[in-house]
Short mmCIF file of C-alpha atoms and ligand atoms in Angstrom, two decimals:
data_model
loop_
_atom_site.label_atom_id
_atom_site.label_comp_id
_atom_site.label_asym_id
_atom_site.label_seq_id
_atom_site.Cartn_x
_atom_site.Cartn_y
_atom_site.Cartn_z
CA UNK A 1 0.00 0.00 0.00
CA UNK A 2 1.25 3.55 -0.67
CA UNK A 3 2.47 5.45 2.39
CA UNK A 4 0.98 8.75 3.52
CA UNK A 5 2.78 12.08 3.32
CA UNK A 6 3.36 13.36 6.87
CA UNK A 7 1.44 16.46 7.96
CA UNK A 8 3.75 19.22 6.88
CA UNK A 9 3.59 22.40 8.91
CA UNK A 10 4.89 22.91 12.42
CA UNK A 11 3.71 26.45 12.56
CA UNK A 12 5.32 27.54 15.77
CA UNK A 13 8.50 25.60 15.21
CA UNK A 14 8.37 24.27 18.72
CA UNK A 15 7.65 20.58 18.37
CA UNK A 16 9.28 17.72 16.53
CA UNK A 17 8.28 15.72 13.47
CA UNK A 18 11.28 13.65 12.41
CA UNK A 19 9.41 12.43 9.30
CA UNK A 20 9.07 15.91 7.96
CA UNK A 21 11.65 17.53 5.66
CA UNK A 22 12.78 19.97 8.31
CA UNK A 23 10.94 19.76 11.59
CA UNK A 24 12.75 19.61 14.86
CA UNK A 25 12.27 21.95 17.73
CA UNK A 26 13.59 25.48 17.74
CA UNK A 27 15.36 26.03 21.06
CA UNK A 28 16.20 29.24 22.92
CA UNK A 29 14.42 32.52 23.63
CA UNK A 30 13.65 34.77 20.73
CA UNK A 31 14.04 38.55 20.97
CA UNK A 32 10.67 40.31 20.68
CA UNK A 33 9.83 41.46 17.14
CA UNK A 34 8.98 44.87 18.65
CA UNK A 35 12.51 45.29 20.09
CA UNK A 36 13.68 48.61 18.52
CA UNK A 37 17.32 47.52 18.81
CA UNK A 38 17.07 44.44 16.60
CA UNK A 39 18.90 45.93 13.62
CA UNK A 40 21.69 47.30 15.83
CA UNK A 41 21.94 43.96 17.67
CA UNK A 42 22.18 42.04 14.38
CA UNK A 43 24.90 44.44 13.16
CA UNK A 44 26.89 44.19 16.37
CA UNK A 45 26.74 40.37 16.38
CA UNK A 46 27.63 40.26 12.67
CA UNK A 47 30.68 42.49 13.34
CA UNK A 48 31.78 40.30 16.25
CA UNK A 49 31.65 37.24 13.97
CA UNK A 50 33.62 38.87 11.11
CA UNK A 51 34.98 36.41 8.52
CA UNK A 52 34.14 33.42 10.72
CA UNK A 53 30.56 33.62 9.42
CA UNK A 54 29.15 33.85 5.92
CA UNK A 55 25.48 34.76 5.53
CA UNK A 56 23.59 33.47 2.48
CA UNK A 57 20.17 34.90 1.62
CA UNK A 58 17.67 33.45 -0.85
CA UNK A 59 15.81 36.04 -2.92
CA UNK A 60 12.49 35.13 -1.25
CA UNK A 61 13.71 36.24 2.17
CA UNK A 62 12.24 39.29 3.87
CA UNK A 63 13.99 42.67 3.35
CA UNK A 64 14.76 42.87 7.08
CA UNK A 65 16.82 39.67 6.69
CA UNK A 66 18.25 40.13 3.20
CA UNK A 67 20.02 43.35 4.31
CA UNK A 68 22.38 41.13 6.34
CA UNK A 69 23.18 38.67 3.55
CA UNK A 70 26.78 38.62 2.29
CA UNK A 71 25.47 37.05 -0.91
CA UNK A 72 21.93 36.79 -2.27
CA UNK A 73 20.89 34.29 -4.91
CA UNK A 74 18.59 31.61 -6.21
CA UNK A 75 19.10 28.09 -4.95
CA UNK A 76 21.74 27.29 -7.61
CA UNK A 77 23.87 30.35 -6.92
CA UNK A 78 23.62 29.82 -3.16
CA UNK A 79 24.74 26.18 -3.51
CA UNK A 80 27.76 27.36 -5.54
CA UNK A 81 28.52 30.11 -3.03
CA UNK A 82 28.32 27.73 -0.05
CA UNK A 83 30.79 25.40 -1.79
CA UNK A 84 33.13 28.32 -2.53
CA UNK A 85 33.60 29.46 1.12
CA UNK A 86 35.81 26.81 2.78
CA UNK A 87 37.25 29.38 5.22
CA UNK A 88 33.99 30.36 6.90
CA UNK A 89 33.43 28.44 10.13
CA UNK A 90 29.69 29.17 10.08
CA UNK A 91 27.38 29.32 7.08
CA UNK A 92 24.20 31.09 8.19
CA UNK A 93 21.57 30.02 5.68
CA UNK A 94 18.67 32.45 5.34
CA UNK A 95 16.50 30.22 3.19
CA UNK A 96 14.77 26.90 3.77
CA UNK A 97 15.82 23.55 5.16
CA UNK A 98 16.65 21.69 1.92
CA UNK A 99 18.98 24.54 0.91
CA UNK A 100 20.80 24.36 4.25
CA UNK A 101 21.13 20.58 3.87
CA UNK A 102 22.64 21.05 0.42
CA UNK A 103 25.05 23.62 1.85
CA UNK A 104 26.09 21.13 4.54
CA UNK A 105 26.72 18.49 1.87
CA UNK A 106 28.79 20.89 -0.25
CA UNK A 107 30.87 22.36 2.59
CA UNK A 108 33.75 20.78 4.47
CA UNK A 109 33.28 18.76 7.68
CA UNK A 110 34.65 21.48 9.96
CA UNK A 111 32.10 24.04 8.70
CA UNK A 112 28.77 24.39 10.49
CA UNK A 113 25.63 25.27 8.56
CA UNK A 114 22.93 26.99 10.60
CA UNK A 115 19.26 27.63 9.73
CA UNK A 116 17.88 30.50 11.85
CA UNK A 117 14.46 28.82 12.25
CA UNK A 118 14.14 25.06 11.94
CA UNK A 119 10.49 25.42 10.96
CA UNK A 120 11.62 26.96 7.67
CA UNK A 121 10.89 23.89 5.58
CA UNK A 122 9.33 23.54 2.15
CA UNK A 123 5.95 21.99 1.50
CA UNK A 124 7.10 20.85 -1.96
CA UNK A 125 10.10 19.01 -0.53
CA UNK A 126 7.77 17.34 1.98
CA UNK A 127 5.72 15.94 -0.92
CA UNK A 128 8.33 13.28 -1.70
CA UNK A 129 9.50 11.08 1.17
CA UNK A 130 12.29 8.57 0.90
CA UNK A 131 9.88 5.66 1.47
CA UNK A 132 7.53 6.86 -1.27
CA UNK A 133 10.36 7.30 -3.76
CA UNK A 134 11.74 3.81 -3.02
CA UNK A 135 8.23 2.41 -3.61
CA UNK A 136 8.06 4.28 -6.90
CA UNK A 137 11.40 2.80 -8.00
CA UNK A 138 10.11 -0.71 -7.18
CA UNK A 139 7.07 -0.01 -9.35
CA UNK A 140 9.35 1.09 -12.18
CA UNK A 141 11.37 -2.11 -11.73
CA UNK A 142 8.18 -4.22 -11.89
CA UNK A 143 7.22 -2.41 -15.08
CA UNK A 144 10.69 -3.26 -16.46
CA UNK A 145 11.79 0.36 -16.89
CA UNK A 146 13.97 1.12 -13.83
CA UNK A 147 17.16 0.20 -15.71
CA UNK A 148 16.51 2.75 -18.44
CA UNK A 149 15.19 5.53 -16.17
CA UNK A 150 17.40 8.33 -14.84
CA UNK A 151 16.21 10.23 -11.74
CA UNK A 152 16.43 14.02 -11.89
CA UNK A 153 15.67 15.66 -8.56
CA UNK A 154 14.89 19.30 -8.16
CA UNK A 155 17.06 21.00 -5.57
CA UNK A 156 13.82 21.50 -3.59
CA UNK A 157 13.95 18.00 -2.10
CA UNK A 158 15.33 16.46 1.08
CA UNK A 159 18.89 15.10 1.30
CA UNK A 160 17.39 11.57 1.30
CA UNK A 161 15.89 12.13 -2.14
CA UNK A 162 19.13 13.57 -3.45
CA UNK A 163 20.91 10.49 -2.07
CA UNK A 164 18.41 8.23 -3.86
CA UNK A 165 19.19 10.18 -7.03
CA UNK A 166 22.95 9.81 -6.57
CA UNK A 167 22.59 6.07 -5.89
CA UNK A 168 20.72 5.59 -9.18
CA UNK A 169 23.12 7.62 -11.33
CA UNK A 170 20.97 10.74 -11.63
CA UNK A 171 21.45 14.45 -11.09
CA UNK A 172 20.04 17.30 -9.06
CA UNK A 173 18.80 20.35 -10.96
CA UNK A 174 17.50 23.81 -10.15
CA UNK A 175 15.12 26.03 -12.04
CA UNK A 176 18.10 27.67 -13.76
CA UNK A 177 19.59 24.47 -15.20
CA UNK A 178 16.63 22.08 -15.56
CA UNK A 179 16.93 21.96 -19.35
CA UNK A 180 20.63 21.09 -19.25
CA UNK A 181 19.92 18.48 -16.58
CA UNK A 182 17.27 16.83 -18.76
CA UNK A 183 19.50 16.90 -21.83
CA UNK A 184 22.23 15.20 -19.80
CA UNK A 185 19.76 12.66 -18.35
CA UNK A 186 18.44 11.68 -21.79
CA UNK A 187 22.02 10.99 -22.86
CA UNK A 188 22.29 8.50 -19.96
CA UNK A 189 18.94 6.72 -20.34
CA UNK A 190 15.61 6.60 -22.14
CA UNK A 191 13.26 7.96 -19.48
CA UNK A 192 13.44 10.48 -16.65
CA UNK A 193 11.82 10.26 -13.24
CA UNK A 194 11.51 13.96 -12.33
CA UNK A 195 10.79 14.83 -8.73
CA UNK A 196 9.25 16.38 -6.73
CA UNK A 197 7.92 19.31 -8.84
CA UNK A 198 5.68 18.09 -11.63
CA UNK A 199 5.37 21.63 -13.03
CA UNK A 200 9.07 22.34 -13.48
CA UNK A 201 9.47 18.87 -15.03
CA UNK A 202 6.56 19.27 -17.44
CA UNK A 203 7.36 22.87 -18.38
CA UNK A 204 10.98 22.04 -19.13
CA UNK A 205 10.21 18.85 -21.06
CA UNK A 206 7.38 20.28 -23.15
CA UNK A 207 8.24 23.96 -23.55
CA UNK A 208 12.04 23.68 -23.76
CA UNK A 209 12.80 20.15 -24.98
CA UNK A 210 10.03 19.66 -27.52
CA UNK A 211 8.37 16.67 -25.83
CA UNK A 212 4.57 16.49 -25.92
CA UNK A 213 2.18 16.41 -22.98
CA UNK A 214 1.40 12.81 -24.00
CA UNK A 215 5.04 11.88 -23.35
CA UNK A 216 4.50 12.75 -19.66
CA UNK A 217 2.69 10.79 -16.94
CA UNK A 218 2.14 11.83 -13.34
CA UNK A 219 3.10 9.38 -10.60
CA UNK A 220 0.84 9.87 -7.57
CA UNK A 221 2.55 8.47 -4.45
CA UNK A 222 -0.82 8.15 -2.70
CA UNK A 223 -2.19 5.64 -5.23
CA UNK A 224 -1.12 2.00 -5.74
CA UNK A 225 1.56 1.89 -8.47
CA UNK A 226 1.37 5.67 -8.60
CA UNK A 227 -2.07 5.40 -10.23
CA UNK A 228 -0.42 4.16 -13.46
CA UNK A 229 -0.41 0.90 -15.36
CA UNK A 230 2.87 -0.77 -16.28
CA UNK A 231 2.08 -0.03 -19.90
CA UNK A 232 1.65 3.69 -19.18
CA UNK A 233 5.04 3.68 -17.47
CA UNK A 234 6.60 1.86 -20.41
CA UNK A 235 5.10 4.32 -22.90
CA UNK A 236 6.10 7.49 -20.99
CA UNK A 237 9.30 9.47 -21.54
CA UNK A 238 8.87 11.77 -18.51
CA UNK A 239 7.56 10.31 -15.26
CA UNK A 240 6.59 13.35 -13.19
CA UNK A 241 6.23 13.12 -9.41
CA UNK A 242 2.95 14.56 -8.18
CA UNK A 243 4.37 17.48 -6.20
CA UNK A 244 4.10 21.23 -6.54
CA UNK A 245 5.04 24.52 -4.91
CA UNK A 246 2.24 25.86 -2.75
CA UNK A 247 3.11 29.43 -3.74
CA UNK A 248 3.76 29.20 -7.50
CA UNK A 249 1.10 26.51 -7.98
CA UNK A 250 -1.57 29.06 -7.06
CA UNK A 251 -1.06 31.41 -10.01
CA UNK A 252 -3.78 30.68 -12.56
CA UNK A 253 -4.59 31.37 -16.18
CA UNK A 254 -7.27 33.77 -14.86
CA UNK A 255 -4.55 35.84 -13.17
CA UNK A 256 -2.74 36.12 -16.51
CA UNK A 257 -5.91 37.07 -18.40
CA UNK A 258 -6.96 39.58 -15.70
CA UNK A 259 -3.65 41.40 -15.66
CA UNK A 260 -3.55 41.59 -19.45
CA UNK A 261 -6.95 43.27 -19.34
CA UNK A 262 -6.01 45.63 -16.52
CA UNK A 263 -2.62 46.70 -17.91
CA UNK A 264 -2.52 46.90 -21.71
CA UNK A 265 0.86 45.89 -23.10
CA UNK A 266 1.97 44.23 -19.86
CA UNK A 267 4.67 41.52 -20.08
CA UNK A 268 3.95 38.44 -18.00
CA UNK A 269 7.09 37.00 -16.38
CA UNK A 270 6.76 33.79 -14.35
CA UNK A 271 8.81 31.17 -12.53
CA UNK A 272 8.78 27.65 -14.09
CA UNK A 273 7.26 26.19 -10.89
CA UNK A 274 3.97 27.73 -12.09
CA UNK A 275 1.38 25.49 -13.74
CA UNK A 276 1.77 24.58 -17.40
CA UNK A 277 -1.14 26.71 -18.61
CA UNK A 278 0.26 29.75 -16.77
CA UNK A 279 3.79 29.28 -18.12
CA UNK A 280 2.40 28.66 -21.64
CA UNK A 281 0.46 31.92 -21.48
CA UNK A 282 3.41 33.96 -20.13
CA UNK A 283 5.79 36.07 -22.20
CA UNK A 284 8.97 35.16 -20.33
CA UNK A 285 9.80 32.25 -18.01
CA UNK A 286 12.77 32.06 -15.66
CA UNK A 287 14.33 31.17 -12.34
CA UNK A 288 14.55 33.90 -9.73
CA UNK A 289 17.98 34.99 -10.98
CA UNK A 290 16.63 35.26 -14.52
CA UNK A 291 13.57 37.21 -13.36
CA UNK A 292 15.88 39.72 -11.67
CA UNK A 293 18.04 40.05 -14.79
CA UNK A 294 15.09 40.45 -17.18
CA UNK A 295 13.69 43.28 -15.07
CA UNK A 296 17.09 44.95 -14.74
CA UNK A 297 17.46 44.97 -18.52
CA UNK A 298 13.85 45.96 -19.30
CA UNK A 299 13.41 49.45 -20.79
CA UNK A 300 12.13 52.28 -18.60
CA UNK A 301 8.36 52.65 -18.92
CA UNK A 302 7.73 48.95 -19.61
CA UNK A 303 5.10 47.08 -17.59
CA UNK A 304 5.61 43.67 -15.96
CA UNK A 305 3.35 41.27 -14.05
CA UNK A 306 5.56 38.87 -12.14
CA UNK A 307 4.54 35.39 -10.96
CA UNK A 308 6.93 34.48 -8.19
CA UNK A 309 7.28 34.99 -4.44
CA UNK A 310 5.99 38.31 -3.14
CA UNK A 311 9.05 39.45 -1.13
CA UNK A 312 11.10 39.36 -4.32
CA UNK A 313 8.46 41.04 -6.49
CA UNK A 314 8.07 43.89 -3.98
CA UNK A 315 11.83 44.36 -3.77
CA UNK A 316 12.09 44.49 -7.56
CA UNK A 317 9.23 46.99 -7.79
CA UNK A 318 11.04 49.22 -5.25
CA UNK A 319 14.38 48.83 -7.05
CA UNK A 320 12.96 49.85 -10.45
CA UNK A 321 10.59 52.78 -9.92
CA UNK A 322 10.98 53.68 -13.63
CA UNK A 323 9.15 50.45 -14.62
CA UNK A 324 5.67 49.31 -13.69
CA UNK A 325 6.16 46.03 -11.80
CA UNK A 326 3.10 44.35 -10.30
CA UNK A 327 2.42 41.02 -8.63
CA UNK A 328 0.67 38.62 -11.01
CA UNK A 329 -2.15 37.62 -8.66
CA UNK A 330 -4.33 39.41 -6.12
CA UNK A 331 -4.63 36.52 -3.67
CA UNK A 332 -1.33 34.60 -3.74
CA UNK A 333 0.93 35.64 -0.86
CA UNK A 334 4.34 35.07 0.70
CA UNK A 335 6.00 31.68 1.04
CA UNK A 336 5.10 31.06 4.69
CA UNK A 337 8.17 28.94 5.40
CA UNK A 338 10.65 31.33 3.74
CA UNK A 339 9.07 34.03 5.89
CA UNK A 340 9.78 32.05 9.06
CA UNK A 341 13.26 33.58 9.01
CA UNK A 342 12.74 37.03 10.46
CA UNK A 343 14.90 39.52 12.30
CA UNK A 344 14.34 38.01 15.78
CA UNK A 345 15.46 34.58 14.52
CA UNK A 346 18.46 36.07 12.74
CA UNK A 347 19.49 38.08 15.81
CA UNK A 348 19.23 34.99 18.01
CA UNK A 349 21.36 33.01 15.54
CA UNK A 350 24.07 35.65 15.12
CA UNK A 351 24.28 36.49 18.83
CA UNK A 352 24.49 32.86 19.89
CA UNK A 353 27.19 32.12 17.28
CA UNK A 354 29.16 35.18 18.40
CA UNK A 355 28.90 33.80 21.97
CA UNK A 356 30.26 30.45 20.76
CA UNK A 357 26.94 28.57 20.88
CA UNK A 358 25.70 26.86 17.70
CA UNK A 359 21.89 26.75 17.57
CA UNK A 360 19.94 25.01 14.80
CA UNK A 361 22.87 23.32 13.10
CA UNK A 362 21.87 21.35 9.99
CA UNK A 363 23.77 18.11 9.49
CA UNK A 364 23.36 15.32 6.98
CA UNK A 365 24.58 11.84 7.97
CA UNK A 366 27.75 10.67 6.15
CA UNK A 367 26.13 7.90 4.03
CA UNK A 368 23.33 10.19 2.81
CA UNK A 369 25.84 12.98 2.29
CA UNK A 370 28.12 10.81 0.17
CA UNK A 371 25.32 9.71 -2.17
CA UNK A 372 23.59 13.10 -2.31
CA UNK A 373 26.92 14.73 -3.15
CA UNK A 374 27.23 12.50 -6.23
CA UNK A 375 23.99 14.00 -7.55
CA UNK A 376 24.85 17.56 -6.49
CA UNK A 377 28.34 17.36 -7.98
CA UNK A 378 26.82 16.04 -11.19
CA UNK A 379 24.63 19.16 -11.27
CA UNK A 380 27.62 21.44 -10.69
CA UNK A 381 29.38 19.69 -13.62
CA UNK A 382 26.49 20.21 -16.09
CA UNK A 383 27.72 22.11 -19.16
P1 13P B 401 15.02 29.07 -7.41
O1 13P B 401 15.73 29.66 -6.27
O2 13P B 401 15.81 27.94 -8.02
O3 13P B 401 14.53 30.02 -8.42
O4 13P B 401 13.74 28.31 -6.81
C1 13P B 401 12.67 28.97 -6.32
C2 13P B 401 12.15 28.37 -5.09
O5 13P B 401 11.01 28.06 -4.97
C3 13P B 401 13.05 28.21 -3.98
O6 13P B 401 12.37 27.67 -2.93
FE1 SF4 B 402 9.05 25.54 -1.20
FE2 SF4 B 402 7.61 26.99 -2.92
FE3 SF4 B 402 8.36 28.07 -0.62
FE4 SF4 B 402 10.17 27.57 -2.54
S1 SF4 B 402 8.50 29.03 -2.63
S2 SF4 B 402 10.36 27.12 -0.34
S3 SF4 B 402 9.33 25.66 -3.42
S4 SF4 B 402 6.96 26.29 -0.88
#
């Protein structure tokens, strides 16, 4: 029987769910959000730490946090940056749990990766558990296709899933290199098992690689055999895991049509985690880094409706007052887990590190790390 996906959100970050992608308790007292000295406290602790700490900030982080990042980036750039800082004793990861795990895998053993709030997980990563993925692989073996299938795992997955991918000769990818990852994978085998984001997998295969929607099937981990017959698995080229991003998955074709009516001449720019019909109706598609670049290079006076996380869209609208930059949808909001990292959590992290106490360290066990690193290194080697 298929296994269930564990309940995902530990909203207060104070209890433990070892089955979840991130959840363990968040110890220590937090400064009050109303403390007027938070910015000064963060600065003072950051200065005390000096070069011993390196602060990475994902583009979806709040402004109050991103101001303290030594480097900002999408998940690919941050993975590269973590790997390129062997001298920093502490990597403070302002992002979500799977990113901090990847940083731990890519850094040396003496470096400590810290996540300011352990409840900063990712609902998409929680949609594929190790047990479910092993069951899926058994189903592929029963259908006679496991030997010719290459797993490609989106960065937004737990270290266990990346280890599964490394063990079966696959690669990790991010939204900025998904096409190159698929091209590489189709040189190694005949089919791809893409997980956990069905939308990124489908959008890349169909809109960038020329496959058809009929070449794709969706494997549902909650149904026996993924809800597919052996013949369907044999006929498919892309086997897409039934997972999605709870933020990007909410943009709809209606939001695209509405904004085109409201703002004549608007350009619609979306992240490839959005649904296929949204990406197909957009003018430009790209990872967060690409979204930033497109808007930087856009001519003054142009209008853009952007379908990605709200912290980033707001920041870009503030940065480019000469362009009209609006959020694609009226109801979609922040990524709740990215937003878990706020100034009180950052202050607690920096002050405790400066005092020699490591709170919320993220570690991956050596066996998982070894296998996951095979898949991450493969991604870093993609042409
Ligand atoms: P990128 O950082 O690869 O654009 O991914 C977006 C995302 O959802 C991160 O959680
Ligand atoms: Fe996960 Fe989506 Fe939030 Fe990224 S934006 S952390 S994929 S839920």
